[in-house]
Amino acid sequence: MYDGIVQELIDEFGRLPGIGPKSAQRIAFHILQTPSFDVARLAVLLTEIRERVKFCEICGNVSEQDRCAICRDPRRNPELICVVEDAKDVAAIERTREFRGLYHVLGGAISPIAGVGPDDLRVAQLMTRLADGTVQEVILATNPNLEGEATASYLSRLLTSMEITVSRLASGLPVGGDLEYADEVTLGRAFEGRRRL
Amino acid sequence: MYDGIVQELIDEFGRLPGIGPKSAQRIAFHILQTPSFDVARLAVLLTEIRERVKFCEICGNVSEQDRCAICRDPRRNPELICVVEDAKDVAAIERTREFRGLYHVLGGAISPIAGVGPDDLRVAQLMTRLADGTVQEVILATNPNLEGEATASYLSRLLTSMEITVSRLASGLPVGGDLEYADEVTLGRAFEGRRRL
């Protein structure tokens, strides 16, 4: 469609998740036509990101050091571990400012269809962390979908023999949502988990 | 939210048009976690794009040479010039494979609100191209919105004194669209421009 490099840049942006051909074109032209956009900076970040970012040796969160900022923070409660699928989930939970414990990033969820089993996740590392008896509660915050539920129930069974409280994030109606538009499963969960006022 | 460079990359992607904070995060993690994504290639393209891409000295389209592929193509009809606002519009029209003439990219549209007047656009260059009498028809393909219409009517007045046919792309119902959902202005245009069958 375009001469050489413009099309190449459009194609390259189009390979990123959530960017269709139209958005990719818009981005390429933005970069081309906006002098204030610091293209060199983006290029440098892209070049360096994989070298500079490692995964925290304790929890598996992204980090530029061997241990992530959360694991290094002495104010966090080491008796509480929140188990999530992905580092993005850590960021989502941090935004709530509700949780002051530590995390454990599994790196995915159990999915027989995708061929992901417990051995492909950071399950053994979790068990090692729990071995010294510091942790009192494990909050299973995997996604409320098929794979996430399967992972949570697998971990929950694995932890029954230990003297640790195991909990799961509540499912229910999203705050600000509309009952009318809730799907049956969510509405069913909301009934199941109803609380006495 | 994240340690250093991860957040920097997310912020940088978030500065691109059409990419919100969630998409930016998704893209940054994709780049971080997908070994098959050729991050070096994207970085090189970003570094080189502004150096390598110029604008065609004749029509203003993007090009890696002084003259763009369309202006260099001897099979294109030099008697026909299609005037568009942006290089992206050239690509959109090329996709239709309906037009075999040449283009003229204005680099925007007249907008008193945004402070863009005819002198900020490639209007003088258009007049120079028309001076030698080769061009028989100018098709005004500026956008069917306020600024595009103003630009088209300005150019149309400018060209009345010359022996050149001036035309405007038809406005009407989009093909595959639904009459019920058409806005009044579009529907009004569709009536105005109705054709005898």
PDB file of N, CA and C in Angstrom, chain A residues 1-6 8-9 12-13 15-19 22 25-27 29-35 37-39 41-43 45-50 52-53 55 62-64 69 72 86-88 91 94-95, chain B residues 1-6 8-9 12-13 15-19 22 25-27 29-35 37-39 41-43 45-50 52-53 55 62-64 69 72 86-88 91 95:
ATOM      1  N   MET A   1       0.831  -1.198   0.000  1.00  0.00           N
ATOM      2  CA  MET A   1       0.000   0.000   0.000  1.00  0.00           C
ATOM      3  C   MET A   1       0.871   1.256   0.000  1.00  0.00           C
ATOM      4  N   TYR A   2       1.793   1.311   0.954  1.00  0.00           N
ATOM      5  CA  TYR A   2       2.700   2.452   1.025  1.00  0.00           C
ATOM      6  C   TYR A   2       4.074   2.036   0.527  1.00  0.00           C
ATOM      7  N   ASP A   3       4.887   3.014   0.230  1.00  0.00           N
ATOM      8  CA  ASP A   3       6.277   2.754  -0.125  1.00  0.00           C
ATOM      9  C   ASP A   3       7.007   2.173   1.087  1.00  0.00           C
ATOM     10  N   GLY A   4       7.776   1.162   0.857  1.00  0.00           N
ATOM     11  CA  GLY A   4       8.727   0.567   1.792  1.00  0.00           C
ATOM     12  C   GLY A   4       8.520   0.702   3.283  1.00  0.00           C
ATOM     13  N   ILE A   5       9.333   1.536   3.909  1.00  0.00           N
ATOM     14  CA  ILE A   5       9.440   1.545   5.365  1.00  0.00           C
ATOM     15  C   ILE A   5       8.142   1.938   6.075  1.00  0.00           C
ATOM     16  N   VAL A   6       7.332   2.785   5.464  1.00  0.00           N
ATOM     17  CA  VAL A   6       6.066   3.168   6.096  1.00  0.00           C
ATOM     18  C   VAL A   6       5.199   1.923   6.273  1.00  0.00           C
ATOM     19  N   GLU A   8       6.267  -1.137   6.300  1.00  0.00           N
ATOM     20  CA  GLU A   8       6.941  -2.047   7.244  1.00  0.00           C
ATOM     21  C   GLU A   8       6.601  -1.681   8.681  1.00  0.00           C
ATOM     22  N   LEU A   9       6.608  -0.364   8.972  1.00  0.00           N
ATOM     23  CA  LEU A   9       6.302   0.077  10.334  1.00  0.00           C
ATOM     24  C   LEU A   9       4.829  -0.216  10.669  1.00  0.00           C
ATOM     25  N   GLU A  12       4.557  -3.839  11.411  1.00  0.00           N
ATOM     26  CA  GLU A  12       5.172  -4.195  12.689  1.00  0.00           C
ATOM     27  C   GLU A  12       4.247  -3.804  13.851  1.00  0.00           C
ATOM     28  N   PHE A  13       3.643  -2.626  13.769  1.00  0.00           N
ATOM     29  CA  PHE A  13       2.692  -2.223  14.812  1.00  0.00           C
ATOM     30  C   PHE A  13       1.459  -3.122  14.779  1.00  0.00           C
ATOM     31  N   ARG A  15       1.345  -6.147  14.358  1.00  0.00           N
ATOM     32  CA  ARG A  15       1.625  -7.423  15.015  1.00  0.00           C
ATOM     33  C   ARG A  15       1.410  -7.353  16.523  1.00  0.00           C
ATOM     34  N   LEU A  16       1.279  -6.151  17.057  1.00  0.00           N
ATOM     35  CA  LEU A  16       1.081  -5.997  18.500  1.00  0.00           C
ATOM     36  C   LEU A  16      -0.371  -6.289  18.860  1.00  0.00           C
ATOM     37  N   PRO A  17      -0.619  -6.765  20.076  1.00  0.00           N
ATOM     38  CA  PRO A  17      -1.988  -7.142  20.432  1.00  0.00           C
ATOM     39  C   PRO A  17      -2.916  -5.938  20.503  1.00  0.00           C
ATOM     40  N   GLY A  18      -4.115  -6.085  19.968  1.00  0.00           N
ATOM     41  CA  GLY A  18      -5.122  -5.040  20.054  1.00  0.00           C
ATOM     42  C   GLY A  18      -4.953  -3.917  19.051  1.00  0.00           C
ATOM     43  N   ILE A  19      -3.973  -4.043  18.148  1.00  0.00           N
ATOM     44  CA  ILE A  19      -3.779  -3.015  17.127  1.00  0.00           C
ATOM     45  C   ILE A  19      -4.110  -3.593  15.757  1.00  0.00           C
ATOM     46  N   LYS A  22      -5.927  -0.465  10.743  1.00  0.00           N
ATOM     47  CA  LYS A  22      -6.254   0.970  10.740  1.00  0.00           C
ATOM     48  C   LYS A  22      -5.500   1.703  11.845  1.00  0.00           C
ATOM     49  N   GLN A  25      -1.821   2.009  11.033  1.00  0.00           N
ATOM     50  CA  GLN A  25      -1.576   3.078  10.063  1.00  0.00           C
ATOM     51  C   GLN A  25      -1.606   4.442  10.755  1.00  0.00           C
ATOM     52  N   ARG A  26      -2.591   4.608  11.641  1.00  0.00           N
ATOM     53  CA  ARG A  26      -2.734   5.874  12.348  1.00  0.00           C
ATOM     54  C   ARG A  26      -1.496   6.140  13.213  1.00  0.00           C
ATOM     55  N   ILE A  27      -1.004   5.109  13.867  1.00  0.00           N
ATOM     56  CA  ILE A  27       0.165   5.247  14.731  1.00  0.00           C
ATOM     57  C   ILE A  27       1.407   5.586  13.902  1.00  0.00           C
ATOM     58  N   PHE A  29       1.604   7.056  11.040  1.00  0.00           N
ATOM     59  CA  PHE A  29       1.548   8.430  10.544  1.00  0.00           C
ATOM     60  C   PHE A  29       1.710   9.446  11.672  1.00  0.00           C
ATOM     61  N   HIS A  30       1.229   9.076  12.836  1.00  0.00           N
ATOM     62  CA  HIS A  30       1.429   9.950  13.997  1.00  0.00           C
ATOM     63  C   HIS A  30       2.928  10.113  14.251  1.00  0.00           C
ATOM     64  N   ILE A  31       3.642   9.002  14.250  1.00  0.00           N
ATOM     65  CA  ILE A  31       5.083   9.018  14.494  1.00  0.00           C
ATOM     66  C   ILE A  31       5.801   9.824  13.405  1.00  0.00           C
ATOM     67  N   LEU A  32       5.313   9.668  12.186  1.00  0.00           N
ATOM     68  CA  LEU A  32       5.928  10.335  11.041  1.00  0.00           C
ATOM     69  C   LEU A  32       5.675  11.841  11.064  1.00  0.00           C
ATOM     70  N   GLN A  33       4.479  12.227  11.482  1.00  0.00           N
ATOM     71  CA  GLN A  33       4.064  13.619  11.309  1.00  0.00           C
ATOM     72  C   GLN A  33       4.049  14.452  12.590  1.00  0.00           C
ATOM     73  N   THR A  34       4.345  13.825  13.739  1.00  0.00           N
ATOM     74  CA  THR A  34       4.334  14.582  14.981  1.00  0.00           C
ATOM     75  C   THR A  34       5.762  14.790  15.477  1.00  0.00           C
ATOM     76  N   PRO A  35       6.337  15.954  15.209  1.00  0.00           N
ATOM     77  CA  PRO A  35       7.739  16.170  15.592  1.00  0.00           C
ATOM     78  C   PRO A  35       7.955  16.053  17.101  1.00  0.00           C
ATOM     79  N   PHE A  37       6.704  13.929  19.076  1.00  0.00           N
ATOM     80  CA  PHE A  37       6.761  12.555  19.586  1.00  0.00           C
ATOM     81  C   PHE A  37       8.203  12.054  19.550  1.00  0.00           C
ATOM     82  N   ASP A  38       8.672  11.656  20.744  1.00  0.00           N
ATOM     83  CA  ASP A  38      10.075  11.296  20.884  1.00  0.00           C
ATOM     84  C   ASP A  38      10.296   9.847  20.437  1.00  0.00           C
ATOM     85  N   VAL A  39      10.495   9.699  19.146  1.00  0.00           N
ATOM     86  CA  VAL A  39      10.605   8.379  18.543  1.00  0.00           C
ATOM     87  C   VAL A  39      11.885   7.665  18.987  1.00  0.00           C
ATOM     88  N   ARG A  41      13.300   7.865  21.872  1.00  0.00           N
ATOM     89  CA  ARG A  41      13.092   7.354  23.216  1.00  0.00           C
ATOM     90  C   ARG A  41      12.365   6.010  23.197  1.00  0.00           C
ATOM     91  N   LEU A  42      11.324   5.931  22.371  1.00  0.00           N
ATOM     92  CA  LEU A  42      10.589   4.677  22.259  1.00  0.00           C
ATOM     93  C   LEU A  42      11.499   3.578  21.714  1.00  0.00           C
ATOM     94  N   ALA A  43      12.320   3.930  20.731  1.00  0.00           N
ATOM     95  CA  ALA A  43      13.240   2.955  20.144  1.00  0.00           C
ATOM     96  C   ALA A  43      14.226   2.436  21.189  1.00  0.00           C
ATOM     97  N   LEU A  45      13.834   2.425  24.505  1.00  0.00           N
ATOM     98  CA  LEU A  45      13.115   1.610  25.485  1.00  0.00           C
ATOM     99  C   LEU A  45      12.885   0.204  24.942  1.00  0.00           C
ATOM    100  N   LEU A  46      12.508   0.119  23.664  1.00  0.00           N
ATOM    101  CA  LEU A  46      12.256  -1.183  23.047  1.00  0.00           C
ATOM    102  C   LEU A  46      13.521  -2.036  23.025  1.00  0.00           C
ATOM    103  N   THR A  47      14.640  -1.360  22.748  1.00  0.00           N
ATOM    104  CA  THR A  47      15.901  -2.087  22.664  1.00  0.00           C
ATOM    105  C   THR A  47      16.320  -2.607  24.041  1.00  0.00           C
ATOM    106  N   GLU A  48      16.021  -1.808  25.068  1.00  0.00           N
ATOM    107  CA  GLU A  48      16.531  -2.150  26.395  1.00  0.00           C
ATOM    108  C   GLU A  48      15.602  -3.000  27.247  1.00  0.00           C
ATOM    109  N   ILE A  49      14.305  -2.965  26.912  1.00  0.00           N
ATOM    110  CA  ILE A  49      13.347  -3.560  27.842  1.00  0.00           C
ATOM    111  C   ILE A  49      13.642  -5.011  28.204  1.00  0.00           C
ATOM    112  N   ARG A  50      13.960  -5.825  27.198  1.00  0.00           N
ATOM    113  CA  ARG A  50      14.152  -7.243  27.508  1.00  0.00           C
ATOM    114  C   ARG A  50      15.433  -7.507  28.279  1.00  0.00           C
ATOM    115  N   ARG A  52      16.796  -5.285  30.436  1.00  0.00           N
ATOM    116  CA  ARG A  52      16.739  -4.716  31.780  1.00  0.00           C
ATOM    117  C   ARG A  52      15.706  -5.349  32.687  1.00  0.00           C
ATOM    118  N   VAL A  53      14.640  -5.908  32.090  1.00  0.00           N
ATOM    119  CA  VAL A  53      13.587  -6.444  32.941  1.00  0.00           C
ATOM    120  C   VAL A  53      13.786  -7.939  33.199  1.00  0.00           C
ATOM    121  N   PHE A  55      12.455 -11.198  36.088  1.00  0.00           N
ATOM    122  CA  PHE A  55      11.297 -11.529  36.898  1.00  0.00           C
ATOM    123  C   PHE A  55      11.783 -11.772  38.317  1.00  0.00           C
ATOM    124  N   VAL A  62       7.343  -8.663  37.501  1.00  0.00           N
ATOM    125  CA  VAL A  62       8.396  -8.008  36.720  1.00  0.00           C
ATOM    126  C   VAL A  62       9.199  -7.091  37.632  1.00  0.00           C
ATOM    127  N   SER A  63      10.481  -6.977  37.331  1.00  0.00           N
ATOM    128  CA  SER A  63      11.360  -6.195  38.186  1.00  0.00           C
ATOM    129  C   SER A  63      12.661  -5.902  37.455  1.00  0.00           C
ATOM    130  N   GLU A  64      13.272  -4.772  37.785  1.00  0.00           N
ATOM    131  CA  GLU A  64      14.587  -4.499  37.214  1.00  0.00           C
ATOM    132  C   GLU A  64      15.694  -4.999  38.127  1.00  0.00           C
ATOM    133  N   ALA A  69      10.001  -4.589  43.776  1.00  0.00           N
ATOM    134  CA  ALA A  69       9.787  -3.522  44.760  1.00  0.00           C
ATOM    135  C   ALA A  69       8.859  -3.973  45.885  1.00  0.00           C
ATOM    136  N   ARG A  72      10.681  -6.377  48.216  1.00  0.00           N
ATOM    137  CA  ARG A  72      11.723  -5.662  48.963  1.00  0.00           C
ATOM    138  C   ARG A  72      11.148  -4.758  50.055  1.00  0.00           C
ATOM    139  N   ASP A  86      -0.825 -13.480  36.443  1.00  0.00           N
ATOM    140  CA  ASP A  86       0.038 -12.670  35.601  1.00  0.00           C
ATOM    141  C   ASP A  86       0.536 -11.425  36.341  1.00  0.00           C
ATOM    142  N   ALA A  87       1.670 -10.890  35.924  1.00  0.00           N
ATOM    143  CA  ALA A  87       2.202  -9.670  36.546  1.00  0.00           C
ATOM    144  C   ALA A  87       1.233  -8.486  36.372  1.00  0.00           C
ATOM    145  N   LYS A  88       0.461  -8.492  35.285  1.00  0.00           N
ATOM    146  CA  LYS A  88      -0.532  -7.429  35.068  1.00  0.00           C
ATOM    147  C   LYS A  88      -1.580  -7.438  36.183  1.00  0.00           C
ATOM    148  N   ALA A  91      -0.441  -5.442  39.189  1.00  0.00           N
ATOM    149  CA  ALA A  91      -0.659  -4.010  39.018  1.00  0.00           C
ATOM    150  C   ALA A  91      -2.119  -3.647  39.267  1.00  0.00           C
ATOM    151  N   GLU A  94      -2.731  -3.777  42.986  1.00  0.00           N
ATOM    152  CA  GLU A  94      -2.039  -2.659  43.640  1.00  0.00           C
ATOM    153  C   GLU A  94      -2.839  -1.358  43.503  1.00  0.00           C
ATOM    154  N   ARG A  95      -3.491  -1.183  42.360  1.00  0.00           N
ATOM    155  CA  ARG A  95      -4.282   0.034  42.144  1.00  0.00           C
ATOM    156  C   ARG A  95      -5.417   0.166  43.149  1.00  0.00           C
TER     157      ARG A  95
ATOM    158  N   MET B   1       3.359   2.491  38.837  1.00  0.00           N
ATOM    159  CA  MET B   1       2.734   1.195  39.057  1.00  0.00           C
ATOM    160  C   MET B   1       3.767   0.082  38.942  1.00  0.00           C
ATOM    161  N   TYR B   2       4.512   0.101  37.860  1.00  0.00           N
ATOM    162  CA  TYR B   2       5.548  -0.913  37.677  1.00  0.00           C
ATOM    163  C   TYR B   2       6.914  -0.311  37.970  1.00  0.00           C
ATOM    164  N   ASP B   3       7.891  -1.186  38.150  1.00  0.00           N
ATOM    165  CA  ASP B   3       9.266  -0.732  38.306  1.00  0.00           C
ATOM    166  C   ASP B   3       9.743  -0.081  37.007  1.00  0.00           C
ATOM    167  N   GLY B   4      10.388   1.055  37.123  1.00  0.00           N
ATOM    168  CA  GLY B   4      11.110   1.735  36.068  1.00  0.00           C
ATOM    169  C   GLY B   4      10.722   1.542  34.620  1.00  0.00           C
ATOM    170  N   ILE B   5      11.531   0.810  33.879  1.00  0.00           N
ATOM    171  CA  ILE B   5      11.433   0.792  32.416  1.00  0.00           C
ATOM    172  C   ILE B   5      10.108   0.226  31.906  1.00  0.00           C
ATOM    173  N   VAL B   6       9.519  -0.710  32.627  1.00  0.00           N
ATOM    174  CA  VAL B   6       8.234  -1.266  32.184  1.00  0.00           C
ATOM    175  C   VAL B   6       7.195  -0.149  32.144  1.00  0.00           C
ATOM    176  N   GLU B   8       7.836   3.020  31.982  1.00  0.00           N
ATOM    177  CA  GLU B   8       8.243   3.994  30.951  1.00  0.00           C
ATOM    178  C   GLU B   8       7.749   3.574  29.568  1.00  0.00           C
ATOM    179  N   LEU B   9       7.897   2.271  29.277  1.00  0.00           N
ATOM    180  CA  LEU B   9       7.453   1.777  27.974  1.00  0.00           C
ATOM    181  C   LEU B   9       5.933   1.874  27.853  1.00  0.00           C
ATOM    182  N   GLU B  12       5.064   5.423  27.198  1.00  0.00           N
ATOM    183  CA  GLU B  12       5.438   5.842  25.848  1.00  0.00           C
ATOM    184  C   GLU B  12       4.419   5.319  24.822  1.00  0.00           C
ATOM    185  N   PHE B  13       3.995   4.076  24.980  1.00  0.00           N
ATOM    186  CA  PHE B  13       2.965   3.536  24.084  1.00  0.00           C
ATOM    187  C   PHE B  13       1.644   4.263  24.291  1.00  0.00           C
ATOM    188  N   ARG B  15       1.193   7.252  24.756  1.00  0.00           N
ATOM    189  CA  ARG B  15       1.216   8.549  24.074  1.00  0.00           C
ATOM    190  C   ARG B  15       0.803   8.441  22.613  1.00  0.00           C
ATOM    191  N   LEU B  16       0.762   7.204  22.096  1.00  0.00           N
ATOM    192  CA  LEU B  16       0.374   7.022  20.692  1.00  0.00           C
ATOM    193  C   LEU B  16      -1.142   7.129  20.548  1.00  0.00           C
ATOM    194  N   PRO B  17      -1.623   7.556  19.379  1.00  0.00           N
ATOM    195  CA  PRO B  17      -3.066   7.762  19.233  1.00  0.00           C
ATOM    196  C   PRO B  17      -3.823   6.430  19.276  1.00  0.00           C
ATOM    197  N   GLY B  18      -4.949   6.424  19.974  1.00  0.00           N
ATOM    198  CA  GLY B  18      -5.808   5.246  20.013  1.00  0.00           C
ATOM    199  C   GLY B  18      -5.349   4.176  20.978  1.00  0.00           C
ATOM    200  N   ILE B  19      -4.277   4.433  21.726  1.00  0.00           N
ATOM    201  CA  ILE B  19      -3.802   3.450  22.701  1.00  0.00           C
ATOM    202  C   ILE B  19      -4.009   3.992  24.113  1.00  0.00           C
ATOM    203  N   LYS B  22      -4.660   0.708  29.304  1.00  0.00           N
ATOM    204  CA  LYS B  22      -4.796  -0.756  29.329  1.00  0.00           C
ATOM    205  C   LYS B  22      -4.123  -1.400  28.131  1.00  0.00           C
ATOM    206  N   GLN B  25      -0.364  -1.208  28.407  1.00  0.00           N
ATOM    207  CA  GLN B  25       0.156  -2.226  29.321  1.00  0.00           C
ATOM    208  C   GLN B  25       0.203  -3.585  28.637  1.00  0.00           C
ATOM    209  N   ARG B  26      -0.865  -3.893  27.902  1.00  0.00           N
ATOM    210  CA  ARG B  26      -0.937  -5.181  27.213  1.00  0.00           C
ATOM    211  C   ARG B  26       0.188  -5.302  26.182  1.00  0.00           C
ATOM    212  N   ILE B  27       0.436  -4.193  25.468  1.00  0.00           N
ATOM    213  CA  ILE B  27       1.479  -4.201  24.446  1.00  0.00           C
ATOM    214  C   ILE B  27       2.857  -4.368  25.092  1.00  0.00           C
ATOM    215  N   PHE B  29       3.662  -5.765  27.894  1.00  0.00           N
ATOM    216  CA  PHE B  29       3.855  -7.137  28.372  1.00  0.00           C
ATOM    217  C   PHE B  29       3.999  -8.123  27.231  1.00  0.00           C
ATOM    218  N   HIS B  30       3.299  -7.844  26.143  1.00  0.00           N
ATOM    219  CA  HIS B  30       3.450  -8.700  24.960  1.00  0.00           C
ATOM    220  C   HIS B  30       4.904  -8.663  24.492  1.00  0.00           C
ATOM    221  N   ILE B  31       5.445  -7.468  24.417  1.00  0.00           N
ATOM    222  CA  ILE B  31       6.830  -7.300  23.969  1.00  0.00           C
ATOM    223  C   ILE B  31       7.794  -7.983  24.941  1.00  0.00           C
ATOM    224  N   LEU B  32       7.467  -7.885  26.214  1.00  0.00           N
ATOM    225  CA  LEU B  32       8.324  -8.453  27.254  1.00  0.00           C
ATOM    226  C   LEU B  32       8.276  -9.974  27.250  1.00  0.00           C
ATOM    227  N   GLN B  33       7.088 -10.515  27.005  1.00  0.00           N
ATOM    228  CA  GLN B  33       6.897 -11.951  27.220  1.00  0.00           C
ATOM    229  C   GLN B  33       6.810 -12.789  25.948  1.00  0.00           C
ATOM    230  N   THR B  34       6.854 -12.143  24.769  1.00  0.00           N
ATOM    231  CA  THR B  34       6.759 -12.913  23.531  1.00  0.00           C
ATOM    232  C   THR B  34       8.119 -12.936  22.837  1.00  0.00           C
ATOM    233  N   PRO B  35       8.878 -14.003  23.015  1.00  0.00           N
ATOM    234  CA  PRO B  35      10.226 -14.042  22.443  1.00  0.00           C
ATOM    235  C   PRO B  35      10.206 -13.912  20.916  1.00  0.00           C
ATOM    236  N   PHE B  37       8.412 -11.986  19.155  1.00  0.00           N
ATOM    237  CA  PHE B  37       8.218 -10.626  18.642  1.00  0.00           C
ATOM    238  C   PHE B  37       9.565  -9.943  18.465  1.00  0.00           C
ATOM    239  N   ASP B  38       9.803  -9.518  17.232  1.00  0.00           N
ATOM    240  CA  ASP B  38      11.114  -8.974  16.880  1.00  0.00           C
ATOM    241  C   ASP B  38      11.207  -7.505  17.303  1.00  0.00           C
ATOM    242  N   VAL B  39      11.573  -7.319  18.564  1.00  0.00           N
ATOM    243  CA  VAL B  39      11.585  -5.987  19.153  1.00  0.00           C
ATOM    244  C   VAL B  39      12.689  -5.119  18.530  1.00  0.00           C
ATOM    245  N   ARG B  41      13.690  -5.173  15.464  1.00  0.00           N
ATOM    246  CA  ARG B  41      13.226  -4.710  14.160  1.00  0.00           C
ATOM    247  C   ARG B  41      12.333  -3.470  14.303  1.00  0.00           C
ATOM    248  N   LEU B  42      11.424  -3.512  15.275  1.00  0.00           N
ATOM    249  CA  LEU B  42      10.557  -2.356  15.500  1.00  0.00           C
ATOM    250  C   LEU B  42      11.391  -1.142  15.926  1.00  0.00           C
ATOM    251  N   ALA B  43      12.391  -1.388  16.779  1.00  0.00           N
ATOM    252  CA  ALA B  43      13.249  -0.288  17.242  1.00  0.00           C
ATOM    253  C   ALA B  43      14.002   0.340  16.062  1.00  0.00           C
ATOM    254  N   LEU B  45      13.137   0.280  12.838  1.00  0.00           N
ATOM    255  CA  LEU B  45      12.176   0.992  11.991  1.00  0.00           C
ATOM    256  C   LEU B  45      11.846   2.356  12.577  1.00  0.00           C
ATOM    257  N   LEU B  46      11.651   2.403  13.895  1.00  0.00           N
ATOM    258  CA  LEU B  46      11.327   3.668  14.552  1.00  0.00           C
ATOM    259  C   LEU B  46      12.467   4.673  14.410  1.00  0.00           C
ATOM    260  N   THR B  47      13.687   4.157  14.522  1.00  0.00           N
ATOM    261  CA  THR B  47      14.844   5.036  14.426  1.00  0.00           C
ATOM    262  C   THR B  47      14.993   5.601  13.017  1.00  0.00           C
ATOM    263  N   GLU B  48      14.657   4.763  12.026  1.00  0.00           N
ATOM    264  CA  GLU B  48      14.924   5.156  10.640  1.00  0.00           C
ATOM    265  C   GLU B  48      13.774   5.865   9.948  1.00  0.00           C
ATOM    266  N   ILE B  49      12.555   5.683  10.467  1.00  0.00           N
ATOM    267  CA  ILE B  49      11.396   6.138   9.696  1.00  0.00           C
ATOM    268  C   ILE B  49      11.451   7.614   9.309  1.00  0.00           C
ATOM    269  N   ARG B  50      11.810   8.461  10.263  1.00  0.00           N
ATOM    270  CA  ARG B  50      11.771   9.890   9.941  1.00  0.00           C
ATOM    271  C   ARG B  50      12.885  10.300   8.998  1.00  0.00           C
ATOM    272  N   ARG B  52      14.206   8.269   6.657  1.00  0.00           N
ATOM    273  CA  ARG B  52      14.029   7.686   5.327  1.00  0.00           C
ATOM    274  C   ARG B  52      12.799   8.186   4.595  1.00  0.00           C
ATOM    275  N   VAL B  53      11.772   8.600   5.347  1.00  0.00           N
ATOM    276  CA  VAL B  53      10.546   9.004   4.659  1.00  0.00           C
ATOM    277  C   VAL B  53      10.520  10.499   4.408  1.00  0.00           C
ATOM    278  N   PHE B  55       8.375  13.556   1.794  1.00  0.00           N
ATOM    279  CA  PHE B  55       7.088  13.737   1.162  1.00  0.00           C
ATOM    280  C   PHE B  55       7.341  14.042  -0.307  1.00  0.00           C
ATOM    281  N   VAL B  62       3.478  10.394   1.061  1.00  0.00           N
ATOM    282  CA  VAL B  62       4.706   9.878   1.676  1.00  0.00           C
ATOM    283  C   VAL B  62       5.480   9.067   0.648  1.00  0.00           C
ATOM    284  N   SER B  63       6.803   9.125   0.761  1.00  0.00           N
ATOM    285  CA  SER B  63       7.644   8.460  -0.229  1.00  0.00           C
ATOM    286  C   SER B  63       9.059   8.335   0.300  1.00  0.00           C
ATOM    287  N   GLU B  64       9.761   7.293  -0.116  1.00  0.00           N
ATOM    288  CA  GLU B  64      11.170   7.193   0.265  1.00  0.00           C
ATOM    289  C   GLU B  64      12.067   7.838  -0.778  1.00  0.00           C
ATOM    290  N   ALA B  69       5.722   6.701  -5.583  1.00  0.00           N
ATOM    291  CA  ALA B  69       5.515   5.619  -6.549  1.00  0.00           C
ATOM    292  C   ALA B  69       4.396   5.953  -7.531  1.00  0.00           C
ATOM    293  N   ARG B  72       5.567   8.584 -10.043  1.00  0.00           N
ATOM    294  CA  ARG B  72       6.575   7.999 -10.940  1.00  0.00           C
ATOM    295  C   ARG B  72       5.972   7.036 -11.952  1.00  0.00           C
ATOM    296  N   ASP B  86      -5.007  14.118   3.339  1.00  0.00           N
ATOM    297  CA  ASP B  86      -3.932  13.429   4.044  1.00  0.00           C
ATOM    298  C   ASP B  86      -3.396  12.252   3.221  1.00  0.00           C
ATOM    299  N   ALA B  87      -2.147  11.875   3.481  1.00  0.00           N
ATOM    300  CA  ALA B  87      -1.563  10.736   2.770  1.00  0.00           C
ATOM    301  C   ALA B  87      -2.331   9.443   3.045  1.00  0.00           C
ATOM    302  N   LYS B  88      -2.954   9.356   4.221  1.00  0.00           N
ATOM    303  CA  LYS B  88      -3.752   8.168   4.546  1.00  0.00           C
ATOM    304  C   LYS B  88      -4.941   8.032   3.592  1.00  0.00           C
ATOM    305  N   ALA B  91      -3.965   6.219   0.422  1.00  0.00           N
ATOM    306  CA  ALA B  91      -3.978   4.766   0.601  1.00  0.00           C
ATOM    307  C   ALA B  91      -5.398   4.224   0.541  1.00  0.00           C
ATOM    308  N   ARG B  95      -6.875   1.631  -2.382  1.00  0.00           N
ATOM    309  CA  ARG B  95      -7.464   0.320  -2.081  1.00  0.00           C
ATOM    310  C   ARG B  95      -8.710   0.039  -2.921  1.00  0.00           C
TER     311      ARG B  95
END
